[in-house]
mmCIF file of C-alpha atoms in Angstrom:
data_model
loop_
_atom_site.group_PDB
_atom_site.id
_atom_site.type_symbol
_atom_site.label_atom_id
_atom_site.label_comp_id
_atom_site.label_asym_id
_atom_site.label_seq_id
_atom_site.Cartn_x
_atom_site.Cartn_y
_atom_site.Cartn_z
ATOM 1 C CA UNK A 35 89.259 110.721 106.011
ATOM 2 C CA UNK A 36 87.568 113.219 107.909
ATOM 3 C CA UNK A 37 88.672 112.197 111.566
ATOM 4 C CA UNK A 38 92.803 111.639 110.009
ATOM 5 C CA UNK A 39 92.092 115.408 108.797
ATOM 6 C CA UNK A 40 90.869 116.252 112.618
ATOM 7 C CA UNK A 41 94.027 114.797 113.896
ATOM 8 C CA UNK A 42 96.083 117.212 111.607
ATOM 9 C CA UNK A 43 96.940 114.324 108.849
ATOM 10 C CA UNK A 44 96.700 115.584 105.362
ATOM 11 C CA UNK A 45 95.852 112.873 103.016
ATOM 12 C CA UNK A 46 97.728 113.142 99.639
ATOM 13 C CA UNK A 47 96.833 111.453 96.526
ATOM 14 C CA UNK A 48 99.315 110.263 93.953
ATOM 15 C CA UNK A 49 98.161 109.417 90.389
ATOM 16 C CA UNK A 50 100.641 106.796 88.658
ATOM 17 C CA UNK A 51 98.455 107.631 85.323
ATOM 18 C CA UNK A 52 99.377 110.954 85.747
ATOM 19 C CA UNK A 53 102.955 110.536 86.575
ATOM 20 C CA UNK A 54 103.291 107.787 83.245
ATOM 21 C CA UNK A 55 102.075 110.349 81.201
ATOM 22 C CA UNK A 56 104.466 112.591 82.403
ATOM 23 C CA UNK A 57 107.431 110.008 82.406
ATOM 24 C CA UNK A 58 106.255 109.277 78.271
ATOM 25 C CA UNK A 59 106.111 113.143 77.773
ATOM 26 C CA UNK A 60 109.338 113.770 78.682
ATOM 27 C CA UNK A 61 111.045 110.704 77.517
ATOM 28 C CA UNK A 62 111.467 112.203 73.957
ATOM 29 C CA UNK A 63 110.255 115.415 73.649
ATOM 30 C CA UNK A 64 108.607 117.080 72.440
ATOM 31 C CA UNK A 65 106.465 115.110 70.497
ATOM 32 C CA UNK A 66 106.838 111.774 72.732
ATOM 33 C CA UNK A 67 102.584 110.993 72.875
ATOM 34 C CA UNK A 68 101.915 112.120 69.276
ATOM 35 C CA UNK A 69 104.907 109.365 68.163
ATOM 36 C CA UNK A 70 103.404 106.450 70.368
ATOM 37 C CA UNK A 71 100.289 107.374 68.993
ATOM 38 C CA UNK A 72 101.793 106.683 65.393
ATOM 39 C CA UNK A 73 103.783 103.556 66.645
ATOM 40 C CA UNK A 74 100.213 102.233 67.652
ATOM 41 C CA UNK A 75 98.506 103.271 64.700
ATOM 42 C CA UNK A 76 101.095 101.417 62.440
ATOM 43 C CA UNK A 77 102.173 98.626 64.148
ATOM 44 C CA UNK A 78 99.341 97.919 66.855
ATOM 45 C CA UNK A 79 99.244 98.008 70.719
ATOM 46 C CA UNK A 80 101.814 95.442 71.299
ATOM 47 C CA UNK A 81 104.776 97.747 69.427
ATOM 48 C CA UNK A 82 103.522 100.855 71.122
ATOM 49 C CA UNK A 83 103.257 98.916 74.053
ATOM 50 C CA UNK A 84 107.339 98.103 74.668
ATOM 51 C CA UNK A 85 107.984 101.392 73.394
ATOM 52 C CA UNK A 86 106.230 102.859 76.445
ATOM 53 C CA UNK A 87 108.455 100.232 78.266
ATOM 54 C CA UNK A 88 111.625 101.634 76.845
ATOM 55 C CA UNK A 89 110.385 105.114 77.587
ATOM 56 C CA UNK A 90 109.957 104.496 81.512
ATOM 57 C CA UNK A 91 113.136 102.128 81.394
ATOM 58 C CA UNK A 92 116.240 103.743 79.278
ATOM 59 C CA UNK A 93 119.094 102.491 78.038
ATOM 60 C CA UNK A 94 121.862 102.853 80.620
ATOM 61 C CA UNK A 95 119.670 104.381 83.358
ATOM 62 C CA UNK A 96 119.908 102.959 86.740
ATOM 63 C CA UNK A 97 116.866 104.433 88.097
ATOM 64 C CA UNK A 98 113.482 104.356 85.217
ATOM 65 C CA UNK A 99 112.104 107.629 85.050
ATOM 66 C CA UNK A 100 108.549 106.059 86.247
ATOM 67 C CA UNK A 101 109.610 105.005 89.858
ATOM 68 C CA UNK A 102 112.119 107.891 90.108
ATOM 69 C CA UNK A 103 109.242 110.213 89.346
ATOM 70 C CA UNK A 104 106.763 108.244 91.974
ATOM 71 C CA UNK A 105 109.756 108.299 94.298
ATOM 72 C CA UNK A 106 110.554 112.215 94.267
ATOM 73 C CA UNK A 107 106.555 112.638 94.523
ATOM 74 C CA UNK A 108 106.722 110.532 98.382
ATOM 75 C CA UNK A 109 109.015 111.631 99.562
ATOM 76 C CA UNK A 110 108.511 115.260 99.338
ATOM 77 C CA UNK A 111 106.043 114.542 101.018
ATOM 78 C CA UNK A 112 105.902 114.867 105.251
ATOM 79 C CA UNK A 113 105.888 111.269 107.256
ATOM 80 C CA UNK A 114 104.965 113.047 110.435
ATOM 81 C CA UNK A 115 101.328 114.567 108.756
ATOM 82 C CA UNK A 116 100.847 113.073 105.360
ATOM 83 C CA UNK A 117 98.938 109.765 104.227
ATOM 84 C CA UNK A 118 99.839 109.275 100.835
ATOM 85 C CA UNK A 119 97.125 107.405 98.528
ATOM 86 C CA UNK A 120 99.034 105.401 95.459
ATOM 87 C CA UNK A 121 95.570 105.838 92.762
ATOM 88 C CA UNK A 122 95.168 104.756 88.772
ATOM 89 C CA UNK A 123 97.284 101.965 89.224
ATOM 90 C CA UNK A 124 95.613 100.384 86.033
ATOM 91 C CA UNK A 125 97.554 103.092 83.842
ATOM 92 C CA UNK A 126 100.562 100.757 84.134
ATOM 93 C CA UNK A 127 98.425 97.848 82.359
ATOM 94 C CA UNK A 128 98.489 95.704 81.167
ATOM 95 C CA UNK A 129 102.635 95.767 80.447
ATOM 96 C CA UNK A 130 102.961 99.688 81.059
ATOM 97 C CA UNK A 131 104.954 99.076 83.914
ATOM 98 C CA UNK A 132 104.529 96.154 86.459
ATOM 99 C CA UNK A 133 103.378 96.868 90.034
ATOM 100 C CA UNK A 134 105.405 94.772 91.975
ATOM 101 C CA UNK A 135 108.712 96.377 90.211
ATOM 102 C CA UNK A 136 107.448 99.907 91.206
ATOM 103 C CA UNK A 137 107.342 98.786 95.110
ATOM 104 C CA UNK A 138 110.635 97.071 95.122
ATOM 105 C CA UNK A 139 112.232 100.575 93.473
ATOM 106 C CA UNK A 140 110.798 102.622 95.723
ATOM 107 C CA UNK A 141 113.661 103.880 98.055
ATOM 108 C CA UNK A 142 114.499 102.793 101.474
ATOM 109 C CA UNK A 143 114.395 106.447 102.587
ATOM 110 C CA UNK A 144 110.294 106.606 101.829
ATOM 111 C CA UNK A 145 108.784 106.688 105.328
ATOM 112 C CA UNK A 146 105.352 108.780 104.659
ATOM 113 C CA UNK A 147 102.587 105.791 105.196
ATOM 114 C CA UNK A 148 101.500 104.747 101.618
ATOM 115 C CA UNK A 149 98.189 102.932 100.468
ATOM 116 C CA UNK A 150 98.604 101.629 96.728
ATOM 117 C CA UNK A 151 94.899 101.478 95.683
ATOM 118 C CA UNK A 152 95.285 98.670 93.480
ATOM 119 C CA UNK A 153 92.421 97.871 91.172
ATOM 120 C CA UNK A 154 92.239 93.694 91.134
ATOM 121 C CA UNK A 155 90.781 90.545 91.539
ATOM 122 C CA UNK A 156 91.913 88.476 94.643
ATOM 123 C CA UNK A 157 93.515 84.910 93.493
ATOM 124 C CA UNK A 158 93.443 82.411 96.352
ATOM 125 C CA UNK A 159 94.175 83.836 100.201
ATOM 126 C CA UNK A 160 96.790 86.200 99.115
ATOM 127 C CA UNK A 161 97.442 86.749 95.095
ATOM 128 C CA UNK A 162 96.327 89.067 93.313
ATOM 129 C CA UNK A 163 95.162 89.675 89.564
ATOM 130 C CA UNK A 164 95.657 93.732 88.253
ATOM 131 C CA UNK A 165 92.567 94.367 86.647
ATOM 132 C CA UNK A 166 91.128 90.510 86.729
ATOM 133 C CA UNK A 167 93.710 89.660 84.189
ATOM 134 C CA UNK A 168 94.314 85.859 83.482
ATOM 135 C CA UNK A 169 97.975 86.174 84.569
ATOM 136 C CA UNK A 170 98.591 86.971 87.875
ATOM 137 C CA UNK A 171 101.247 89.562 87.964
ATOM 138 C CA UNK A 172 104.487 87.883 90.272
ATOM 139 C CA UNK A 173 104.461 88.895 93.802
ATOM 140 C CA UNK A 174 107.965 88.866 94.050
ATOM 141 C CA UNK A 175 109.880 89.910 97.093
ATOM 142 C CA UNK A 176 107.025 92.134 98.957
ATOM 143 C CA UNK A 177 104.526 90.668 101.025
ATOM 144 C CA UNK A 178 100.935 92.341 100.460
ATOM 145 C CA UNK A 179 98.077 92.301 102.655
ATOM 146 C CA UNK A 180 95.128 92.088 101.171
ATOM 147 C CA UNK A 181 91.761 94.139 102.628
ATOM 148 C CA UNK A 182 88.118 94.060 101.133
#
């Protein structure tokens, strides 16, 4: 980090916990958290669970608020100094919000260089598993190169 910073890069980092909090928050205010907090209490993770889902993923939105929000945080950002580190990614488990459908929403326009710090388990030479779940969560269209 040090010798990027003595080169004049600036390395940013992005919480996705922070940013889902936000995206919940503002989804119904202004009492969004205190309601999923009652959802869970009466009817157990599972119902609180999709209603986060429907919170980062509106009815007759294009964009969800969750990668729109990640989005606008990038790409404020500057390509030509800025290193921006994706952290928390285990906020979006285990059905928050799926990984691989962040990356593929993430706008063409993004060009700062982006690490997604992405807490797992490898699976074989190059799945993954988000937090060492059973299920491997689908790789989809991206290609991922795995370091470590």
């Amino acid at each position: 980090a040090s010798r990027l910073e003595a080169r004049g890069r600036r390395l940013v980092r992005v919480s996705l916990a922070e940013i889902l909090w936000e995206a919940i928050d503002r989804s119904d205010p202004p009492d969004a958290f205190d309601k999923l907090c009652d959802v869970e209490r009466a009817e157990g993770f599972e119902a609180a669970q999709g209603d986060v889902g429907r919170a980062l993923t509106p009815e007759g939105t294009r964009l969800p608020h969750f990668p729109a929000r990640v989005a606008a945080r990038l790409l404020a950002l500057d390509p030509a100094r800025d290193i921006a580190f994706l952290l928390r990614v285990g906020a979006l488990a285990p059905g928050f919000f799926p990984v691989h459908k962040l990356v593929e929403m993430l706008p063409d326009s993004l060009t700062v260089p982006t690490v997604l710090c992405y807490p797992g388990l490898r699976d074989g030479q190059t799945g993954l598993r988000l937090l060492g779940a059973e299920a491997p969560e689908v790789a989809s269209s991206y290609r991922v190169n795995i370091y470590g």
